[in-house]
């Protein structure tokens, strides 16, 4: 159970530029804090001034102590920013060659910061370095907010969204300007093998708050074929589905094969992926032994838009004729059946046709 304090912090939305600005201005002489009630950065000197300003600083120190971790939260110091490590990452991000080698030598030993800046200037990499450093500061600001349970609002992202729709309020086409998209800010690949990419992610919501964990997976696209033979009977297969632990009746279907050895991948135009129509022809022949010269494409639809990134490609095949025997994979154990349209309608009505995408394919096919 979250404490009242944790619940309060989850409702706090911090303008990310506040934290980012504090990171940019960090120094050894001042300690910086975020005041979440007034949503501003306050600073106190590391060492007393020895004048009337000490009184104000002491009063602020007392307020910070009283509201520590409830109203006031310490912002990153120089020790948290690790500027040297950011320089190292910048060097490693460069292409292999003279620039990378020279900069790698420049950051060794005493005077590394000065030599690094001089070398960056000499190679004309100042803007590239400033952009890289700014992105690292922004990531650090995000991590700081997340570590305290705060949501955050990224003004940089908001400006970008507003520009897409003209005035930022009225959508032009589809969802443009609606600002509903989640931003994936961190991903851990829990299982990533030849079969599946199962992921645990953190997302930033449109209001700037962050949610995790969110689980999703990547699998390869597949085809579903509503196939009927020369007598008007529909070809279906019967096989065990481990998800529900039952033998189901469904249309022939199967994955689009890939030449890169993976069973997942979101690039549908990749040469690694088999053509969907060719996959449909192959699957119909392999699972049923039937072929067709009358093919019609219906639709491509996300298989499970909530959890997965793969698509189902729906086809109709008419006047199918027997051409050979089944040629099943080592994990396939299935029988072929022929059913009338009325029998399929009855199975659907009674819950005996249990694949949702296959039911959708049937309904679309009946529309002609």
CSV table of C-alpha atoms in Angstrom, one decimal:
chain,number,residue,atom,x,y,z
A,1,UNK,CA,0.0,0.0,0.0
A,2,UNK,CA,1.3,3.5,-0.9
A,3,UNK,CA,1.6,5.9,2.0
A,4,UNK,CA,-0.2,9.2,1.9
A,5,UNK,CA,3.1,10.9,1.1
A,6,UNK,CA,3.7,8.5,-1.8
A,7,UNK,CA,0.2,9.1,-3.1
A,8,UNK,CA,0.8,12.9,-2.9
A,9,UNK,CA,4.1,12.6,-4.8
A,10,UNK,CA,2.5,10.6,-7.6
A,11,UNK,CA,0.1,13.5,-8.2
A,12,UNK,CA,3.0,16.0,-8.5
A,13,UNK,CA,3.8,17.0,-12.1
A,14,UNK,CA,7.2,18.7,-12.4
A,15,UNK,CA,8.1,20.9,-15.4
A,16,UNK,CA,11.1,19.1,-16.6
A,17,UNK,CA,12.9,22.3,-17.6
A,18,UNK,CA,13.1,23.3,-13.9
A,19,UNK,CA,15.2,20.3,-13.0
A,20,UNK,CA,17.1,20.5,-16.3
A,21,UNK,CA,17.9,24.1,-15.6
A,22,UNK,CA,19.1,23.3,-12.1
A,23,UNK,CA,21.4,20.6,-13.5
A,24,UNK,CA,22.9,23.1,-16.0
A,25,UNK,CA,23.6,25.6,-13.3
A,26,UNK,CA,25.0,23.2,-10.7
A,27,UNK,CA,28.0,24.5,-8.7
A,28,UNK,CA,30.1,23.8,-5.7
A,29,UNK,CA,29.0,27.0,-4.0
A,30,UNK,CA,25.2,26.5,-3.9
A,31,UNK,CA,22.8,23.7,-2.9
A,32,UNK,CA,19.6,23.5,-5.0
A,33,UNK,CA,16.2,22.2,-3.9
A,34,UNK,CA,12.9,21.8,-5.7
A,35,UNK,CA,9.9,23.3,-3.8
A,36,UNK,CA,7.0,21.3,-5.0
A,37,UNK,CA,4.4,23.5,-3.4
A,38,UNK,CA,5.5,26.7,-5.3
A,39,UNK,CA,7.0,24.6,-8.0
A,40,UNK,CA,10.3,26.5,-8.2
A,41,UNK,CA,14.0,25.9,-7.5
A,42,UNK,CA,15.5,27.4,-4.4
A,43,UNK,CA,19.2,27.7,-3.5
A,44,UNK,CA,21.2,28.1,-0.3
A,45,UNK,CA,24.9,28.9,-0.2
A,46,UNK,CA,27.3,26.1,0.7
A,47,UNK,CA,29.2,28.6,2.9
A,48,UNK,CA,27.9,31.6,4.9
A,49,UNK,CA,28.2,35.1,3.3
A,50,UNK,CA,28.9,36.8,6.6
A,51,UNK,CA,26.3,39.5,6.0
A,52,UNK,CA,22.6,40.2,6.1
A,53,UNK,CA,21.9,37.6,3.4
A,54,UNK,CA,22.8,35.0,6.0
A,55,UNK,CA,19.6,35.7,7.8
A,56,UNK,CA,17.5,35.0,4.7
A,57,UNK,CA,19.5,31.9,3.9
A,58,UNK,CA,19.1,30.6,7.5
A,59,UNK,CA,15.3,31.1,7.3
A,60,UNK,CA,15.3,29.2,4.0
A,61,UNK,CA,17.4,26.4,5.5
A,62,UNK,CA,15.0,26.1,8.4
A,63,UNK,CA,12.1,25.9,6.0
A,64,UNK,CA,13.9,23.2,4.0
A,65,UNK,CA,14.7,21.2,7.1
A,66,UNK,CA,11.0,21.4,8.2
A,67,UNK,CA,9.7,20.4,4.8
A,68,UNK,CA,12.5,17.9,3.9
A,69,UNK,CA,11.2,15.2,1.5
A,70,UNK,CA,7.6,16.5,1.9
A,71,UNK,CA,7.9,19.9,0.3
A,72,UNK,CA,11.6,20.4,-0.5
A,73,UNK,CA,13.7,17.8,-2.4
A,74,UNK,CA,17.4,18.0,-3.0
A,75,UNK,CA,18.3,18.4,-6.7
A,76,UNK,CA,21.3,16.7,-8.4
A,77,UNK,CA,24.7,17.9,-7.3
A,78,UNK,CA,28.0,17.7,-9.2
A,79,UNK,CA,28.6,14.3,-7.7
A,80,UNK,CA,25.3,13.1,-9.2
A,81,UNK,CA,25.9,14.4,-12.7
A,82,UNK,CA,29.2,12.6,-13.5
A,83,UNK,CA,30.3,15.0,-16.2
A,84,UNK,CA,33.4,12.9,-17.0
A,85,UNK,CA,31.3,9.9,-17.7
A,86,UNK,CA,29.1,12.0,-20.1
A,87,UNK,CA,32.3,13.0,-21.9
A,88,UNK,CA,33.3,9.3,-22.2
A,89,UNK,CA,29.9,8.4,-23.6
A,90,UNK,CA,30.2,11.2,-26.2
A,91,UNK,CA,33.6,9.9,-27.3
A,92,UNK,CA,32.2,6.3,-27.6
A,93,UNK,CA,29.2,7.6,-29.6
A,94,UNK,CA,31.5,8.9,-32.4
A,95,UNK,CA,32.4,6.8,-35.4
A,96,UNK,CA,35.7,4.9,-35.1
A,97,UNK,CA,38.5,6.9,-36.4
A,98,UNK,CA,40.7,9.9,-35.8
A,99,UNK,CA,38.2,12.1,-33.9
A,100,UNK,CA,37.3,9.3,-31.5
A,101,UNK,CA,40.9,8.2,-31.0
A,102,UNK,CA,42.1,11.8,-30.4
A,103,UNK,CA,39.3,12.6,-27.9
A,104,UNK,CA,39.9,9.3,-26.1
A,105,UNK,CA,43.5,10.3,-25.5
A,106,UNK,CA,42.5,13.9,-24.5
A,107,UNK,CA,40.3,12.8,-21.6
A,108,UNK,CA,43.1,10.8,-19.9
A,109,UNK,CA,44.8,12.2,-16.9
A,110,UNK,CA,44.9,15.7,-15.3
A,111,UNK,CA,43.4,18.5,-17.4
A,112,UNK,CA,41.0,16.2,-19.1
A,113,UNK,CA,38.1,18.6,-19.2
A,114,UNK,CA,40.2,21.4,-20.7
A,115,UNK,CA,41.8,19.2,-23.3
A,116,UNK,CA,38.4,17.7,-24.2
A,117,UNK,CA,36.8,21.1,-24.9
A,118,UNK,CA,39.8,22.2,-26.9
A,119,UNK,CA,39.7,19.1,-29.0
A,120,UNK,CA,36.0,19.3,-29.5
A,121,UNK,CA,36.4,22.9,-30.7
A,122,UNK,CA,39.3,21.9,-33.0
A,123,UNK,CA,37.2,19.2,-34.7
A,124,UNK,CA,34.2,21.5,-35.1
A,125,UNK,CA,32.1,19.2,-32.8
A,126,UNK,CA,30.8,21.9,-30.4
A,127,UNK,CA,27.2,21.7,-31.4
A,128,UNK,CA,27.2,17.9,-31.5
A,129,UNK,CA,28.7,17.9,-28.0
A,130,UNK,CA,26.2,20.5,-26.7
A,131,UNK,CA,23.3,18.5,-28.1
A,132,UNK,CA,24.6,15.2,-26.6
A,133,UNK,CA,25.2,16.9,-23.2
A,134,UNK,CA,21.7,18.4,-23.2
A,135,UNK,CA,20.1,15.1,-23.9
A,136,UNK,CA,22.1,13.5,-21.0
A,137,UNK,CA,21.0,16.3,-18.7
A,138,UNK,CA,17.4,15.8,-19.8
A,139,UNK,CA,17.7,12.0,-19.1
A,140,UNK,CA,19.1,12.8,-15.7
A,141,UNK,CA,16.2,15.2,-15.0
A,142,UNK,CA,13.8,12.4,-15.9
A,143,UNK,CA,15.5,9.9,-13.7
A,144,UNK,CA,15.5,12.3,-10.8
A,145,UNK,CA,11.7,12.8,-11.1
A,146,UNK,CA,11.1,9.1,-11.4
A,147,UNK,CA,13.3,8.3,-8.4
A,148,UNK,CA,11.1,10.6,-6.3
A,149,UNK,CA,7.8,9.3,-7.7
A,150,UNK,CA,7.0,12.5,-9.5
A,151,UNK,CA,5.4,12.8,-12.9
A,152,UNK,CA,6.9,15.3,-15.2
A,153,UNK,CA,5.9,17.6,-18.1
A,154,UNK,CA,8.5,18.0,-20.9
A,155,UNK,CA,8.1,21.4,-22.4
A,156,UNK,CA,10.3,20.4,-25.3
A,157,UNK,CA,7.9,17.6,-26.2
A,158,UNK,CA,4.9,19.8,-25.8
A,159,UNK,CA,6.2,22.4,-28.2
A,160,UNK,CA,6.8,19.6,-30.7
A,161,UNK,CA,3.2,18.3,-30.3
A,162,UNK,CA,1.7,21.8,-30.6
A,163,UNK,CA,3.5,22.4,-33.8
A,164,UNK,CA,2.1,19.3,-35.5
A,165,UNK,CA,-1.4,20.5,-35.4
A,166,UNK,CA,-0.9,24.2,-36.2
A,167,UNK,CA,-2.2,25.9,-33.1
A,168,UNK,CA,-1.8,22.8,-30.9
A,169,UNK,CA,-5.5,22.6,-30.1
A,170,UNK,CA,-7.4,21.3,-33.1
A,171,UNK,CA,-6.4,18.0,-34.8
A,172,UNK,CA,-5.9,18.1,-38.5
A,173,UNK,CA,-6.0,14.4,-39.5
A,174,UNK,CA,-6.8,11.4,-37.3
A,175,UNK,CA,-5.2,11.8,-33.9
A,176,UNK,CA,-2.8,14.7,-34.8
A,177,UNK,CA,-2.9,17.3,-32.1
A,178,UNK,CA,-4.7,15.2,-29.6
A,179,UNK,CA,-1.6,14.5,-27.6
A,180,UNK,CA,-2.7,11.0,-26.5
A,181,UNK,CA,0.5,9.1,-27.4
A,182,UNK,CA,2.6,7.5,-24.7
A,183,UNK,CA,6.3,7.8,-24.9
A,184,UNK,CA,8.4,4.7,-24.1
A,185,UNK,CA,11.3,6.0,-22.0
A,186,UNK,CA,12.8,2.7,-20.8
A,187,UNK,CA,12.7,-0.9,-21.9
A,188,UNK,CA,14.0,-4.1,-20.5
A,189,UNK,CA,14.1,-7.2,-22.7
A,190,UNK,CA,13.1,-9.9,-20.3
A,191,UNK,CA,13.1,-12.7,-22.9
A,192,UNK,CA,14.6,-12.1,-26.4
A,193,UNK,CA,15.3,-15.3,-28.3
A,194,UNK,CA,14.4,-16.6,-31.7
A,195,UNK,CA,10.7,-17.0,-30.8
A,196,UNK,CA,9.7,-13.8,-28.9
A,197,UNK,CA,10.8,-10.4,-27.6
A,198,UNK,CA,9.0,-10.1,-24.3
A,199,UNK,CA,9.5,-6.6,-22.9
A,200,UNK,CA,9.0,-4.7,-19.6
A,201,UNK,CA,8.7,-0.9,-20.3
A,202,UNK,CA,8.2,2.4,-18.6
A,203,UNK,CA,6.0,4.9,-20.4
A,204,UNK,CA,5.5,8.7,-20.0
A,205,UNK,CA,1.8,9.6,-20.2
A,206,UNK,CA,0.5,12.7,-22.0
A,207,UNK,CA,0.2,14.5,-18.7
A,208,UNK,CA,3.9,13.9,-18.0
A,209,UNK,CA,3.4,11.2,-15.3
A,210,UNK,CA,5.4,8.0,-15.7
A,211,UNK,CA,3.9,4.4,-15.4
A,212,UNK,CA,5.7,1.1,-15.0
A,213,UNK,CA,5.9,-1.8,-15.5
A,214,UNK,CA,4.0,-2.3,-18.7
A,215,UNK,CA,4.5,-5.7,-20.3
A,216,UNK,CA,4.3,-6.3,-24.1
A,217,UNK,CA,5.7,-8.6,-26.7
A,218,UNK,CA,6.8,-8.8,-30.3
A,219,UNK,CA,5.9,-11.7,-32.5
A,220,UNK,CA,6.0,-12.2,-36.3
A,221,UNK,CA,3.1,-11.3,-38.5
A,222,UNK,CA,0.8,-14.0,-39.7
A,223,UNK,CA,-1.9,-14.8,-42.2
A,224,UNK,CA,-5.4,-16.2,-41.9
A,225,UNK,CA,-7.2,-17.7,-44.9
A,226,UNK,CA,-11.0,-18.1,-45.3
A,227,UNK,CA,-10.8,-20.9,-47.9
A,228,UNK,CA,-13.7,-22.6,-49.6
A,229,UNK,CA,-13.5,-25.6,-52.0
A,230,UNK,CA,-15.2,-26.3,-55.3
A,231,UNK,CA,-18.3,-27.5,-53.5
A,232,UNK,CA,-18.6,-24.3,-51.4
A,233,UNK,CA,-17.5,-26.0,-48.2
A,234,UNK,CA,-15.1,-24.1,-46.0
A,235,UNK,CA,-11.7,-25.6,-45.1
A,236,UNK,CA,-10.9,-25.5,-41.4
A,237,UNK,CA,-8.3,-27.1,-39.2
A,238,UNK,CA,-8.7,-28.6,-35.7
A,239,UNK,CA,-5.7,-28.3,-33.3
A,240,UNK,CA,-4.8,-27.8,-29.7
A,241,UNK,CA,-4.3,-24.2,-28.4
A,242,UNK,CA,-2.4,-24.1,-25.2
A,243,UNK,CA,-3.6,-20.6,-24.2
A,244,UNK,CA,-7.1,-21.9,-23.4
A,245,UNK,CA,-6.1,-25.6,-23.1
A,246,UNK,CA,-8.6,-26.7,-25.7
A,247,UNK,CA,-8.8,-28.1,-29.3
A,248,UNK,CA,-10.2,-25.4,-31.5
A,249,UNK,CA,-11.8,-25.2,-35.0
A,250,UNK,CA,-10.4,-22.3,-37.0
A,251,UNK,CA,-9.3,-21.3,-40.5
A,252,UNK,CA,-5.9,-22.2,-41.9
A,253,UNK,CA,-3.3,-19.8,-40.6
A,254,UNK,CA,0.4,-19.4,-40.0
A,255,UNK,CA,3.3,-17.1,-39.5
A,256,UNK,CA,5.1,-15.1,-42.2
A,257,UNK,CA,8.5,-16.7,-42.4
A,258,UNK,CA,11.7,-14.7,-42.0
A,259,UNK,CA,15.2,-15.3,-43.3
A,260,UNK,CA,16.9,-13.7,-40.3
A,261,UNK,CA,16.1,-16.6,-38.0
A,262,UNK,CA,13.7,-14.6,-35.8
A,263,UNK,CA,10.0,-15.2,-35.0
A,264,UNK,CA,9.4,-11.5,-34.5
A,265,UNK,CA,10.1,-8.1,-36.0
A,266,UNK,CA,8.0,-5.0,-36.7
A,267,UNK,CA,9.5,-3.9,-40.1
A,268,UNK,CA,6.9,-5.1,-42.5
A,269,UNK,CA,8.9,-3.9,-45.5
A,270,UNK,CA,12.0,-5.7,-44.5
A,271,UNK,CA,13.5,-8.1,-47.1
A,272,UNK,CA,13.8,-10.5,-44.2
A,273,UNK,CA,10.0,-11.0,-44.2
A,274,UNK,CA,8.2,-13.3,-46.6
A,275,UNK,CA,5.4,-11.7,-48.7
A,276,UNK,CA,2.0,-12.0,-47.0
A,277,UNK,CA,0.3,-13.4,-50.1
A,278,UNK,CA,3.0,-16.0,-50.6
A,279,UNK,CA,2.8,-16.9,-47.0
A,280,UNK,CA,-1.0,-17.4,-47.4
A,281,UNK,CA,-0.5,-19.7,-50.4
A,282,UNK,CA,2.1,-21.7,-48.6
A,283,UNK,CA,0.2,-22.1,-45.3
A,284,UNK,CA,-3.0,-23.2,-47.1
A,285,UNK,CA,-1.1,-25.9,-49.0
A,286,UNK,CA,1.0,-27.0,-46.0
A,287,UNK,CA,-1.9,-27.3,-43.6
A,288,UNK,CA,-4.6,-28.6,-45.8
A,289,UNK,CA,-3.0,-29.9,-49.1
A,290,UNK,CA,-5.3,-27.5,-51.1
A,291,UNK,CA,-4.4,-24.8,-53.6
A,292,UNK,CA,-6.4,-21.9,-55.2
A,293,UNK,CA,-6.2,-19.6,-58.2
A,294,UNK,CA,-8.8,-17.2,-56.8
A,295,UNK,CA,-7.3,-15.0,-54.0
A,296,UNK,CA,-8.6,-11.9,-52.5
A,297,UNK,CA,-6.9,-9.7,-49.9
A,298,UNK,CA,-9.3,-8.4,-47.2
A,299,UNK,CA,-7.5,-6.6,-44.4
A,300,UNK,CA,-4.4,-6.3,-42.2
A,301,UNK,CA,-5.2,-5.7,-38.5
A,302,UNK,CA,-3.2,-5.6,-35.3
A,303,UNK,CA,-3.4,-9.1,-33.7
A,304,UNK,CA,-3.6,-7.6,-30.1
A,305,UNK,CA,-3.0,-3.9,-30.2
A,306,UNK,CA,-2.9,-3.7,-26.4
A,307,UNK,CA,0.0,-6.1,-25.8
A,308,UNK,CA,1.6,-7.0,-29.1
A,309,UNK,CA,3.1,-5.3,-32.3
A,310,UNK,CA,2.3,-8.0,-34.9
A,311,UNK,CA,-0.4,-7.9,-37.5
A,312,UNK,CA,-2.8,-10.5,-39.0
A,313,UNK,CA,-3.2,-10.4,-42.8
A,314,UNK,CA,-6.6,-11.7,-43.9
A,315,UNK,CA,-7.2,-13.4,-47.2
A,316,UNK,CA,-10.1,-15.2,-49.0
A,317,UNK,CA,-9.3,-18.2,-51.3
A,318,UNK,CA,-12.1,-19.6,-53.5
A,319,UNK,CA,-12.6,-22.8,-55.5
A,320,UNK,CA,-9.8,-24.5,-53.6
A,321,UNK,CA,-8.8,-27.9,-55.0
A,322,UNK,CA,-6.9,-30.8,-53.5
A,323,UNK,CA,-3.3,-30.8,-54.7
A,324,UNK,CA,-1.3,-32.9,-52.3
A,325,UNK,CA,-0.9,-33.9,-48.7
A,326,UNK,CA,-0.3,-31.9,-45.6
A,327,UNK,CA,3.3,-30.8,-44.9
A,328,UNK,CA,3.2,-29.9,-41.2
A,329,UNK,CA,5.9,-28.4,-39.0
A,330,UNK,CA,7.3,-30.6,-36.2
A,331,UNK,CA,5.1,-28.7,-33.6
A,332,UNK,CA,1.9,-28.9,-35.7
A,333,UNK,CA,-0.7,-31.7,-35.0
A,334,UNK,CA,-3.9,-30.9,-36.8
A,335,UNK,CA,-6.8,-32.4,-38.8
A,336,UNK,CA,-8.6,-30.8,-41.7
A,337,UNK,CA,-12.4,-30.5,-41.8
A,338,UNK,CA,-14.9,-29.2,-44.4
A,339,UNK,CA,-17.9,-27.2,-43.1
A,340,UNK,CA,-20.9,-25.4,-44.6
A,341,UNK,CA,-21.5,-21.7,-44.0
A,342,UNK,CA,-24.4,-22.6,-41.7
A,343,UNK,CA,-22.2,-25.0,-39.6
A,344,UNK,CA,-19.6,-22.2,-39.2
A,345,UNK,CA,-22.3,-19.7,-38.1
A,346,UNK,CA,-23.6,-22.2,-35.6
A,347,UNK,CA,-20.1,-22.9,-34.2
A,348,UNK,CA,-19.5,-19.1,-33.8
A,349,UNK,CA,-22.9,-18.6,-32.1
A,350,UNK,CA,-22.2,-21.5,-29.6
A,351,UNK,CA,-18.7,-20.4,-28.8
A,352,UNK,CA,-17.1,-23.3,-30.7
A,353,UNK,CA,-15.1,-21.2,-33.1
A,354,UNK,CA,-12.7,-19.6,-30.7
A,355,UNK,CA,-10.2,-17.5,-32.5
A,356,UNK,CA,-11.3,-13.8,-32.4
A,357,UNK,CA,-9.4,-12.7,-35.5
A,358,UNK,CA,-10.8,-15.7,-37.4
A,359,UNK,CA,-14.3,-14.8,-36.5
A,360,UNK,CA,-13.6,-11.2,-37.8
A,361,UNK,CA,-12.2,-12.8,-41.0
A,362,UNK,CA,-15.4,-14.8,-41.5
A,363,UNK,CA,-17.6,-11.8,-41.0
A,364,UNK,CA,-15.6,-9.7,-43.5
A,365,UNK,CA,-15.6,-12.5,-46.0
A,366,UNK,CA,-19.4,-12.7,-45.9
A,367,UNK,CA,-19.7,-9.1,-46.8
A,368,UNK,CA,-18.3,-9.9,-50.2
